[in-house]
PDB file of C-alpha atoms and ligand atoms in Angstrom:
ATOM      1  CA  MET A   1     -11.790 158.304   4.100  1.00 97.00           C
ATOM      2  CA  ARG A   2      -9.926 159.689   7.055  1.00 97.00           C
ATOM      3  CA  LYS A   3      -6.192 159.333   7.634  1.00 97.00           C
ATOM      4  CA  THR A   4      -4.062 160.854  10.370  1.00 97.00           C
ATOM      5  CA  TYR A   5      -0.300 160.574  10.710  1.00 96.00           C
ATOM      6  CA  GLY A   6       1.153 160.785  14.224  1.00 94.00           C
ATOM      7  CA  LYS A   7      -0.640 161.419  17.496  1.00 92.00           C
ATOM      8  CA  GLY A   8      -1.535 164.220  19.911  1.00 92.00           C
ATOM      9  CA  ALA A   9      -0.317 167.739  19.246  1.00 91.00           C
ATOM     10  CA  GLY A  10       1.879 166.560  16.364  1.00 92.00           C
ATOM     11  CA  ALA A  11      -0.916 164.731  14.531  1.00 95.00           C
ATOM     12  CA  VAL A  12      -1.296 165.564  10.859  1.00 95.00           C
ATOM     13  CA  HIS A  13      -4.757 165.096   9.378  1.00 95.00           C
ATOM     14  CA  ALA A  14      -3.801 164.122   5.842  1.00 97.00           C
ATOM     15  CA  LEU A  15      -7.376 163.146   4.875  1.00 98.00           C
ATOM     16  CA  ARG A  16     -10.156 164.639   6.975  1.00 96.00           C
ATOM     17  CA  ASP A  17     -13.400 163.518   5.416  1.00 92.00           C
ATOM     18  CA  LEU A  18     -12.825 162.753   1.821  1.00 96.00           C
ATOM     19  CA  SER A  19     -15.529 161.074  -0.218  1.00 96.00           C
ATOM     20  CA  LEU A  20     -15.077 160.629  -3.944  1.00 97.00           C
ATOM     21  CA  ALA A  21     -16.481 158.431  -6.691  1.00 97.00           C
ATOM     22  CA  PHE A  22     -14.938 157.680 -10.074  1.00 97.00           C
ATOM     23  CA  ALA A  23     -17.013 156.415 -12.955  1.00 97.00           C
ATOM     24  CA  ARG A  24     -15.787 153.482 -15.007  1.00 96.00           C
ATOM     25  CA  GLY A  25     -14.141 154.734 -18.181  1.00 97.00           C
ATOM     26  CA  SER A  26     -13.385 158.182 -16.789  1.00 98.00           C
ATOM     27  CA  PHE A  27     -10.045 160.001 -16.628  1.00 98.00           C
ATOM     28  CA  THR A  28      -9.721 162.118 -13.480  1.00 98.00           C
ATOM     29  CA  ALA A  29      -6.858 164.340 -12.392  1.00 98.00           C
ATOM     30  CA  VAL A  30      -6.466 164.931  -8.656  1.00 98.00           C
ATOM     31  CA  MET A  31      -4.852 168.248  -7.798  1.00 97.00           C
ATOM     32  CA  GLY A  32      -4.352 170.479  -4.809  1.00 95.00           C
ATOM     33  CA  PRO A  33      -1.740 172.499  -2.977  1.00 94.00           C
ATOM     34  CA  SER A  34       1.311 170.806  -1.489  1.00 92.00           C
ATOM     35  CA  GLY A  35       0.259 168.780   1.560  1.00 93.00           C
ATOM     36  CA  ALA A  36      -3.411 168.666   0.482  1.00 95.00           C
ATOM     37  CA  GLY A  37      -3.437 164.872   0.782  1.00 96.00           C
ATOM     38  CA  LYS A  38      -3.101 163.799  -2.857  1.00 96.00           C
ATOM     39  CA  SER A  39      -0.477 161.105  -2.285  1.00 95.00           C
ATOM     40  CA  THR A  40      -2.263 159.851   0.817  1.00 97.00           C
ATOM     41  CA  PHE A  41      -5.502 159.648  -1.166  1.00 97.00           C
ATOM     42  CA  LEU A  42      -3.774 157.786  -4.005  1.00 96.00           C
ATOM     43  CA  HIS A  43      -2.107 155.285  -1.669  1.00 96.00           C
ATOM     44  CA  CYS A  44      -5.349 154.571   0.174  1.00 97.00           C
ATOM     45  CA  ALA A  45      -7.487 154.424  -2.974  1.00 97.00           C
ATOM     46  CA  ALA A  46      -5.047 152.029  -4.656  1.00 96.00           C
ATOM     47  CA  GLY A  47      -4.876 149.685  -1.674  1.00 96.00           C
ATOM     48  CA  LEU A  48      -1.224 150.500  -0.947  1.00 95.00           C
ATOM     49  CA  ASP A  49      -2.199 151.886   2.450  1.00 95.00           C
ATOM     50  CA  ARG A  50      -5.331 151.724   4.580  1.00 96.00           C
ATOM     51  CA  PRO A  51      -7.390 154.725   5.743  1.00 97.00           C
ATOM     52  CA  ASP A  52      -7.988 155.040   9.527  1.00 97.00           C
ATOM     53  CA  ALA A  53     -11.712 155.372   8.894  1.00 97.00           C
ATOM     54  CA  GLY A  54     -13.877 154.933   5.856  1.00 97.00           C
ATOM     55  CA  THR A  55     -13.369 152.533   3.033  1.00 95.00           C
ATOM     56  CA  VAL A  56     -12.528 152.103  -0.607  1.00 97.00           C
ATOM     57  CA  VAL A  57     -14.803 150.128  -2.907  1.00 97.00           C
ATOM     58  CA  LEU A  58     -13.408 148.905  -6.193  1.00 97.00           C
ATOM     59  CA  GLY A  59     -15.984 147.440  -8.550  1.00 93.00           C
ATOM     60  CA  GLY A  60     -18.069 146.096  -5.651  1.00 93.00           C
ATOM     61  CA  THR A  61     -15.139 144.895  -3.510  1.00 97.00           C
ATOM     62  CA  ASP A  62     -14.706 146.604  -0.148  1.00 97.00           C
ATOM     63  CA  LEU A  63     -10.944 146.840   0.342  1.00 97.00           C
ATOM     64  CA  ALA A  64     -11.338 147.103   4.130  1.00 95.00           C
ATOM     65  CA  SER A  65     -12.692 143.553   4.198  1.00 96.00           C
ATOM     66  CA  LEU A  66      -9.578 142.078   2.561  1.00 97.00           C
ATOM     67  CA  SER A  67      -6.587 140.495   4.304  1.00 96.00           C
ATOM     68  CA  GLU A  68      -3.126 141.789   3.387  1.00 96.00           C
ATOM     69  CA  THR A  69      -2.677 138.819   1.042  1.00 96.00           C
ATOM     70  CA  ASP A  70      -5.986 139.395  -0.718  1.00 96.00           C
ATOM     71  CA  LEU A  71      -5.218 143.097  -0.973  1.00 96.00           C
ATOM     72  CA  ALA A  72      -1.888 142.257  -2.647  1.00 94.00           C
ATOM     73  CA  ILE A  73      -3.718 140.010  -5.113  1.00 92.00           C
ATOM     74  CA  LEU A  74      -6.275 142.749  -5.827  1.00 94.00           C
ATOM     75  CA  ARG A  75      -3.478 145.260  -6.500  1.00 94.00           C
ATOM     76  CA  ARG A  76      -1.777 142.840  -8.848  1.00 90.00           C
ATOM     77  CA  GLU A  77      -4.841 141.806 -10.779  1.00 89.00           C
ATOM     78  CA  ARG A  78      -7.267 144.695 -10.682  1.00 93.00           C
ATOM     79  CA  VAL A  79      -5.158 147.833 -10.279  1.00 95.00           C
ATOM     80  CA  GLY A  80      -2.438 149.293 -12.508  1.00 95.00           C
ATOM     81  CA  PHE A  81       0.236 151.799 -11.481  1.00 94.00           C
ATOM     82  CA  VAL A  82       2.233 154.370 -13.406  1.00 94.00           C
ATOM     83  CA  PHE A  83       4.805 156.391 -11.464  1.00 91.00           C
ATOM     84  CA  GLN A  84       7.116 159.264 -12.301  1.00 90.00           C
ATOM     85  CA  ALA A  85      10.045 156.831 -12.190  1.00 91.00           C
ATOM     86  CA  TYR A  86       9.367 154.144 -14.749  1.00 90.00           C
ATOM     87  CA  ASN A  87      10.684 151.319 -12.516  1.00 92.00           C
ATOM     88  CA  LEU A  88      11.453 149.029 -15.444  1.00 96.00           C
ATOM     89  CA  MET A  89      13.643 145.939 -15.032  1.00 96.00           C
ATOM     90  CA  SER A  90      16.851 146.744 -16.916  1.00 96.00           C
ATOM     91  CA  ALA A  91      17.748 143.103 -17.614  1.00 97.00           C
ATOM     92  CA  LEU A  92      14.378 142.349 -19.218  1.00 97.00           C
ATOM     93  CA  THR A  93      13.234 143.170 -22.732  1.00 97.00           C
ATOM     94  CA  VAL A  94      10.352 145.557 -23.344  1.00 97.00           C
ATOM     95  CA  ALA A  95       8.063 142.582 -24.005  1.00 96.00           C
ATOM     96  CA  ASP A  96       9.036 140.876 -20.739  1.00 96.00           C
ATOM     97  CA  ASN A  97       8.698 144.106 -18.769  1.00 96.00           C
ATOM     98  CA  ILE A  98       5.171 144.536 -20.099  1.00 96.00           C
ATOM     99  CA  THR A  99       4.085 140.995 -19.239  1.00 94.00           C
ATOM    100  CA  LEU A 100       5.913 140.826 -15.885  1.00 91.00           C
ATOM    101  CA  PRO A 101       2.793 141.516 -13.777  1.00 85.00           C
ATOM    102  CA  LEU A 102       0.975 138.719 -15.613  1.00 88.00           C
ATOM    103  CA  MET A 103       3.831 136.301 -14.980  1.00 88.00           C
ATOM    104  CA  LEU A 104       3.899 137.255 -11.300  1.00 83.00           C
ATOM    105  CA  ALA A 105       0.157 136.687 -11.149  1.00 79.00           C
ATOM    106  CA  ASP A 106       0.666 133.348 -12.861  1.00 81.00           C
ATOM    107  CA  ARG A 107      -1.780 134.472 -15.462  1.00 81.00           C
ATOM    108  CA  GLY A 108      -1.608 133.932 -19.201  1.00 80.00           C
ATOM    109  CA  PRO A 109      -1.821 137.120 -21.235  1.00 80.00           C
ATOM    110  CA  ASP A 110      -4.881 137.892 -23.303  1.00 88.00           C
ATOM    111  CA  PRO A 111      -2.988 138.119 -26.642  1.00 90.00           C
ATOM    112  CA  GLN A 112      -5.563 140.332 -28.331  1.00 92.00           C
ATOM    113  CA  TRP A 113      -5.580 142.824 -25.473  1.00 91.00           C
ATOM    114  CA  LEU A 114      -1.783 142.834 -25.283  1.00 92.00           C
ATOM    115  CA  ASP A 115      -1.496 143.467 -29.030  1.00 92.00           C
ATOM    116  CA  ARG A 116      -3.921 146.336 -28.677  1.00 90.00           C
ATOM    117  CA  VAL A 117      -1.999 147.830 -25.752  1.00 91.00           C
ATOM    118  CA  VAL A 118       1.405 147.434 -27.443  1.00 93.00           C
ATOM    119  CA  GLY A 119       0.015 148.945 -30.648  1.00 90.00           C
ATOM    120  CA  ARG A 120      -1.519 151.859 -28.814  1.00 88.00           C
ATOM    121  CA  VAL A 121       1.654 152.769 -26.962  1.00 91.00           C
ATOM    122  CA  GLY A 122       3.561 152.464 -30.259  1.00 92.00           C
ATOM    123  CA  LEU A 123       6.110 149.887 -29.117  1.00 92.00           C
ATOM    124  CA  ALA A 124       5.474 147.034 -31.551  1.00 93.00           C
ATOM    125  CA  ASP A 125       8.938 147.426 -33.125  1.00 95.00           C
ATOM    126  CA  ARG A 126      10.733 147.793 -29.779  1.00 95.00           C
ATOM    127  CA  LEU A 127       9.661 144.626 -28.023  1.00 97.00           C
ATOM    128  CA  ASP A 128      13.139 143.051 -28.047  1.00 97.00           C
ATOM    129  CA  HIS A 129      14.919 146.187 -26.807  1.00 97.00           C
ATOM    130  CA  ARG A 130      16.122 146.746 -23.239  1.00 97.00           C
ATOM    131  CA  PRO A 131      14.933 149.821 -21.314  1.00 96.00           C
ATOM    132  CA  ALA A 132      18.398 151.477 -21.537  1.00 96.00           C
ATOM    133  CA  GLN A 133      18.023 151.558 -25.337  1.00 96.00           C
ATOM    134  CA  LEU A 134      14.866 153.658 -25.097  1.00 96.00           C
ATOM    135  CA  SER A 135      14.185 157.353 -24.556  1.00 94.00           C
ATOM    136  CA  GLY A 136      12.438 158.543 -21.393  1.00 94.00           C
ATOM    137  CA  GLY A 137       9.137 158.884 -23.214  1.00 94.00           C
ATOM    138  CA  GLN A 138       9.434 155.379 -24.651  1.00 94.00           C
ATOM    139  CA  GLN A 139      10.289 153.983 -21.212  1.00 95.00           C
ATOM    140  CA  GLN A 140       7.209 155.605 -19.745  1.00 93.00           C
ATOM    141  CA  ARG A 141       5.161 154.097 -22.584  1.00 94.00           C
ATOM    142  CA  VAL A 142       6.514 150.667 -21.589  1.00 96.00           C
ATOM    143  CA  ALA A 143       5.471 151.392 -18.004  1.00 96.00           C
ATOM    144  CA  ILE A 144       1.997 152.394 -19.230  1.00 95.00           C
ATOM    145  CA  ALA A 145       1.695 149.183 -21.265  1.00 95.00           C
ATOM    146  CA  ARG A 146       2.800 147.209 -18.189  1.00 95.00           C
ATOM    147  CA  ALA A 147       0.152 148.942 -16.070  1.00 94.00           C
ATOM    148  CA  LEU A 148      -2.488 147.991 -18.638  1.00 93.00           C
ATOM    149  CA  ALA A 149      -1.309 144.435 -19.365  1.00 92.00           C
ATOM    150  CA  ALA A 150      -3.594 142.733 -16.879  1.00 90.00           C
ATOM    151  CA  ARG A 151      -6.493 144.907 -18.071  1.00 91.00           C
ATOM    152  CA  PRO A 152      -6.972 146.399 -14.608  1.00 93.00           C
ATOM    153  CA  GLU A 153     -10.223 148.002 -13.543  1.00 94.00           C
ATOM    154  CA  VAL A 154      -8.390 151.192 -12.669  1.00 97.00           C
ATOM    155  CA  VAL A 155      -4.965 152.676 -13.343  1.00 97.00           C
ATOM    156  CA  PHE A 156      -3.435 155.103 -10.832  1.00 97.00           C
ATOM    157  CA  ALA A 157      -0.828 157.474 -12.200  1.00 96.00           C
ATOM    158  CA  ASP A 158       1.360 159.573  -9.880  1.00 95.00           C
ATOM    159  CA  GLU A 159       2.967 162.499 -11.738  1.00 93.00           C
ATOM    160  CA  PRO A 160       3.420 160.241 -14.782  1.00 93.00           C
ATOM    161  CA  THR A 161       5.091 162.957 -16.857  1.00 92.00           C
ATOM    162  CA  GLY A 162       7.162 164.520 -14.066  1.00 91.00           C
ATOM    163  CA  ALA A 163      10.449 163.258 -15.534  1.00 89.00           C
ATOM    164  CA  LEU A 164       9.714 164.101 -19.178  1.00 90.00           C
ATOM    165  CA  ASP A 165      10.350 167.171 -21.294  1.00 91.00           C
ATOM    166  CA  THR A 166       7.314 169.239 -22.276  1.00 92.00           C
ATOM    167  CA  ARG A 167       6.827 167.800 -25.752  1.00 90.00           C
ATOM    168  CA  THR A 168       7.257 164.165 -24.703  1.00 90.00           C
ATOM    169  CA  ALA A 169       5.040 164.784 -21.695  1.00 92.00           C
ATOM    170  CA  ARG A 170       2.239 165.981 -23.961  1.00 93.00           C
ATOM    171  CA  GLN A 171       2.548 162.899 -26.143  1.00 91.00           C
ATOM    172  CA  VAL A 172       2.339 160.633 -23.100  1.00 90.00           C
ATOM    173  CA  LEU A 173      -0.667 162.552 -21.733  1.00 94.00           C
ATOM    174  CA  GLN A 174      -2.426 162.335 -25.088  1.00 94.00           C
ATOM    175  CA  LEU A 175      -1.685 158.601 -25.045  1.00 91.00           C
ATOM    176  CA  LEU A 176      -3.291 158.250 -21.602  1.00 93.00           C
ATOM    177  CA  ARG A 177      -6.347 160.140 -22.805  1.00 96.00           C
ATOM    178  CA  ASP A 178      -6.548 158.041 -25.992  1.00 92.00           C
ATOM    179  CA  ILE A 179      -6.323 154.840 -23.943  1.00 92.00           C
ATOM    180  CA  VAL A 180      -9.199 155.960 -21.718  1.00 95.00           C
ATOM    181  CA  ASP A 181     -11.345 157.085 -24.650  1.00 95.00           C
ATOM    182  CA  GLY A 182     -10.428 154.112 -26.836  1.00 92.00           C
ATOM    183  CA  THR A 183     -10.581 151.224 -24.359  1.00 90.00           C
ATOM    184  CA  GLY A 184     -12.912 152.435 -21.626  1.00 92.00           C
ATOM    185  CA  GLN A 185     -10.091 152.137 -19.099  1.00 94.00           C
ATOM    186  CA  THR A 186     -10.522 154.087 -15.845  1.00 97.00           C
ATOM    187  CA  MET A 187      -7.631 156.366 -14.914  1.00 98.00           C
ATOM    188  CA  ILE A 188      -6.892 158.483 -11.846  1.00 98.00           C
ATOM    189  CA  MET A 189      -3.853 160.746 -12.057  1.00 97.00           C
ATOM    190  CA  VAL A 190      -2.266 162.853  -9.340  1.00 97.00           C
ATOM    191  CA  THR A 191      -0.451 165.848 -10.753  1.00 95.00           C
ATOM    192  CA  HIS A 192       0.795 169.355  -9.977  1.00 94.00           C
ATOM    193  CA  ASP A 193       0.710 170.346 -13.619  1.00 94.00           C
ATOM    194  CA  PRO A 194      -2.354 172.213 -14.966  1.00 96.00           C
ATOM    195  CA  VAL A 195      -1.445 171.187 -18.529  1.00 96.00           C
ATOM    196  CA  ALA A 196      -1.336 167.526 -17.507  1.00 96.00           C
ATOM    197  CA  ALA A 197      -4.667 167.893 -15.693  1.00 97.00           C
ATOM    198  CA  SER A 198      -6.253 169.417 -18.806  1.00 97.00           C
ATOM    199  CA  TYR A 199      -5.974 166.038 -20.569  1.00 97.00           C
ATOM    200  CA  ALA A 200      -8.403 164.511 -18.042  1.00 98.00           C
ATOM    201  CA  HIS A 201     -12.200 164.552 -18.307  1.00 97.00           C
ATOM    202  CA  ARG A 202     -12.498 165.875 -14.791  1.00 98.00           C
ATOM    203  CA  VAL A 203     -10.241 167.561 -12.257  1.00 98.00           C
ATOM    204  CA  VAL A 204     -10.894 167.101  -8.534  1.00 98.00           C
ATOM    205  CA  PHE A 205      -9.201 169.627  -6.248  1.00 97.00           C
ATOM    206  CA  LEU A 206      -8.260 168.721  -2.682  1.00 97.00           C
ATOM    207  CA  ALA A 207      -7.291 171.220  -0.017  1.00 96.00           C
ATOM    208  CA  ASP A 208      -6.271 170.451   3.546  1.00 95.00           C
ATOM    209  CA  GLY A 209      -7.372 166.817   3.364  1.00 96.00           C
ATOM    210  CA  ARG A 210     -10.812 167.625   2.021  1.00 96.00           C
ATOM    211  CA  TYR A 211     -12.640 167.810  -1.281  1.00 97.00           C
ATOM    212  CA  ALA A 212     -12.547 171.445  -2.381  1.00 96.00           C
ATOM    213  CA  GLU A 213     -14.112 171.611  -5.832  1.00 96.00           C
ATOM    214  CA  GLU A 214     -14.024 170.059  -9.265  1.00 97.00           C
ATOM    215  CA  THR A 215     -14.270 170.957 -12.897  1.00 96.00           C
ATOM    216  CA  THR A 216     -15.008 169.073 -16.094  1.00 96.00           C
ATOM    217  CA  GLN A 217     -13.538 169.693 -19.547  1.00 93.00           C
ATOM    218  CA  PRO A 218     -10.669 171.545 -17.904  1.00 94.00           C
ATOM    219  CA  THR A 219      -8.365 174.002 -19.624  1.00 96.00           C
ATOM    220  CA  PRO A 220      -4.840 174.627 -18.270  1.00 96.00           C
ATOM    221  CA  GLU A 221      -5.697 178.277 -17.555  1.00 96.00           C
ATOM    222  CA  GLN A 222      -8.826 177.388 -15.616  1.00 95.00           C
ATOM    223  CA  VAL A 223      -6.971 174.748 -13.580  1.00 96.00           C
ATOM    224  CA  ALA A 224      -4.067 177.114 -12.821  1.00 95.00           C
ATOM    225  CA  GLU A 225      -6.510 179.802 -11.708  1.00 94.00           C
ATOM    226  CA  ARG A 226      -8.269 177.425  -9.292  1.00 94.00           C
ATOM    227  CA  MET A 227      -4.969 176.155  -7.931  1.00 94.00           C
ATOM    228  CA  THR A 228      -3.837 179.708  -7.242  1.00 93.00           C
ATOM    229  CA  ARG A 229      -7.090 180.337  -5.413  1.00 92.00           C
ATOM    230  CA  LEU A 230      -6.585 177.228  -3.237  1.00 91.00           C
ATOM    231  CA  GLY A 231      -3.101 178.165  -2.060  1.00 83.00           C
ATOM    232  CA  GLU A 232       0.599 177.497  -2.539  1.00 72.00           C
ATOM    233  CA  TRP A 233       1.375 174.917  -5.238  1.00 72.00           C
TER     234      TRP A 233
HETATM  235  N1  ATP B 301       4.277 159.109   6.517  1.00 87.35           N
HETATM  236  C1  ATP B 301       3.896 160.302   6.966  1.00 87.35           C
HETATM  237  N2  ATP B 301       4.116 160.672   8.248  1.00 87.35           N
HETATM  238  C2  ATP B 301       3.726 161.869   8.716  1.00 87.35           C
HETATM  239  N3  ATP B 301       3.085 162.797   7.994  1.00 87.35           N
HETATM  240  C3  ATP B 301       2.827 162.495   6.710  1.00 87.35           C
HETATM  241  C4  ATP B 301       3.232 161.252   6.132  1.00 87.35           C
HETATM  242  N4  ATP B 301       2.850 161.245   4.822  1.00 87.35           N
HETATM  243  C5  ATP B 301       2.253 162.430   4.607  1.00 87.35           C
HETATM  244  N5  ATP B 301       2.238 163.182   5.738  1.00 87.35           N
HETATM  245  C6  ATP B 301       1.630 164.522   5.879  1.00 87.35           C
HETATM  246  O1  ATP B 301       0.280 164.437   5.465  1.00 87.35           O
HETATM  247  C7  ATP B 301      -0.103 165.595   4.727  1.00 87.35           C
HETATM  248  C8  ATP B 301      -0.589 165.178   3.343  1.00 87.35           C
HETATM  249  O2  ATP B 301       0.540 164.645   2.630  1.00 87.35           O
HETATM  250  P1  ATP B 301       0.435 164.148   1.126  1.00 87.35           P
HETATM  251  O3  ATP B 301       1.787 163.641   0.765  1.00 87.35           O
HETATM  252  O4  ATP B 301      -0.706 163.219   0.993  1.00 87.35           O
HETATM  253  O5  ATP B 301       0.118 165.504   0.372  1.00 87.35           O
HETATM  254  P2  ATP B 301       0.255 165.860  -1.183  1.00 87.35           P
HETATM  255  O6  ATP B 301      -0.950 166.634  -1.530  1.00 87.35           O
HETATM  256  O7  ATP B 301       0.538 164.632  -1.957  1.00 87.35           O
HETATM  257  O8  ATP B 301       1.524 166.804  -1.156  1.00 87.35           O
HETATM  258  P3  ATP B 301       2.614 167.131  -2.289  1.00 87.35           P
HETATM  259  O9  ATP B 301       1.885 167.833  -3.378  1.00 87.35           O
HETATM  260  O10 ATP B 301       3.575 168.041  -1.589  1.00 87.35           O
HETATM  261  O11 ATP B 301       3.223 165.831  -2.707  1.00 87.35           O
HETATM  262  C9  ATP B 301       1.128 166.490   4.692  1.00 87.35           C
HETATM  263  O12 ATP B 301       0.995 167.456   5.719  1.00 87.35           O
HETATM  264  C10 ATP B 301       2.267 165.548   4.983  1.00 87.35           C
HETATM  265  O13 ATP B 301       3.334 166.219   5.620  1.00 87.35           O
END
């Protein structure tokens, strides 16, 4: 993918020539110094934005070939999102928040899958609560269950633990890892945090809009050392 913001002397090459593949069932953290292109990559890969050149293929579908409407349908049905802000609907119960994407897609839930997701995120006894009655960690677990409800082919997480304290963050990261290992879900997480990245199977480092390097079975120390080598973070 290539993506440039602006024109002429002021042009910013956010993605220069980035080519990446993610195996089904893998958990990948995407890291890199500030301005490396992580958010731009995530937005393009998730079909929220389009690259200027190159393409994104999700499970055999070339996103470049889709109209805006079809792209919106693909995002709703085949992609899940978890953000730093949980973006829950305060008037809805936990159960309704989780199934909202399915309702919007006019799709009946797969009850077995939903039970599994709700059980895994540990919210079975909270389904009638409203988001305001939950802790930050519990709210993020609702958001994770919502992202998984439609059983998407891939879940994109953008700093999913950025708003949580260290202990809660670790629980949520372990949950993400358990979901990937237990369900075969594919997860791609953008993060600045070496500890968060260490929960992934693989860490891909970007620098200046390009692929820089990667590591598997990461440790926080190893990730921090590579980040320091790549620049300011
Ligand atoms: N809408 C935009 N208009 C102009 N420039 C942009 C826009 N979005 C991003 N950029 C620029 O593109 C480059 C890559 O930005 P991006 O947000 O993808 O980096 P990042 O790695 O996510 O950074 P950070 O870690 O600071 O969030 C940066 O130089 C940024 O200033």
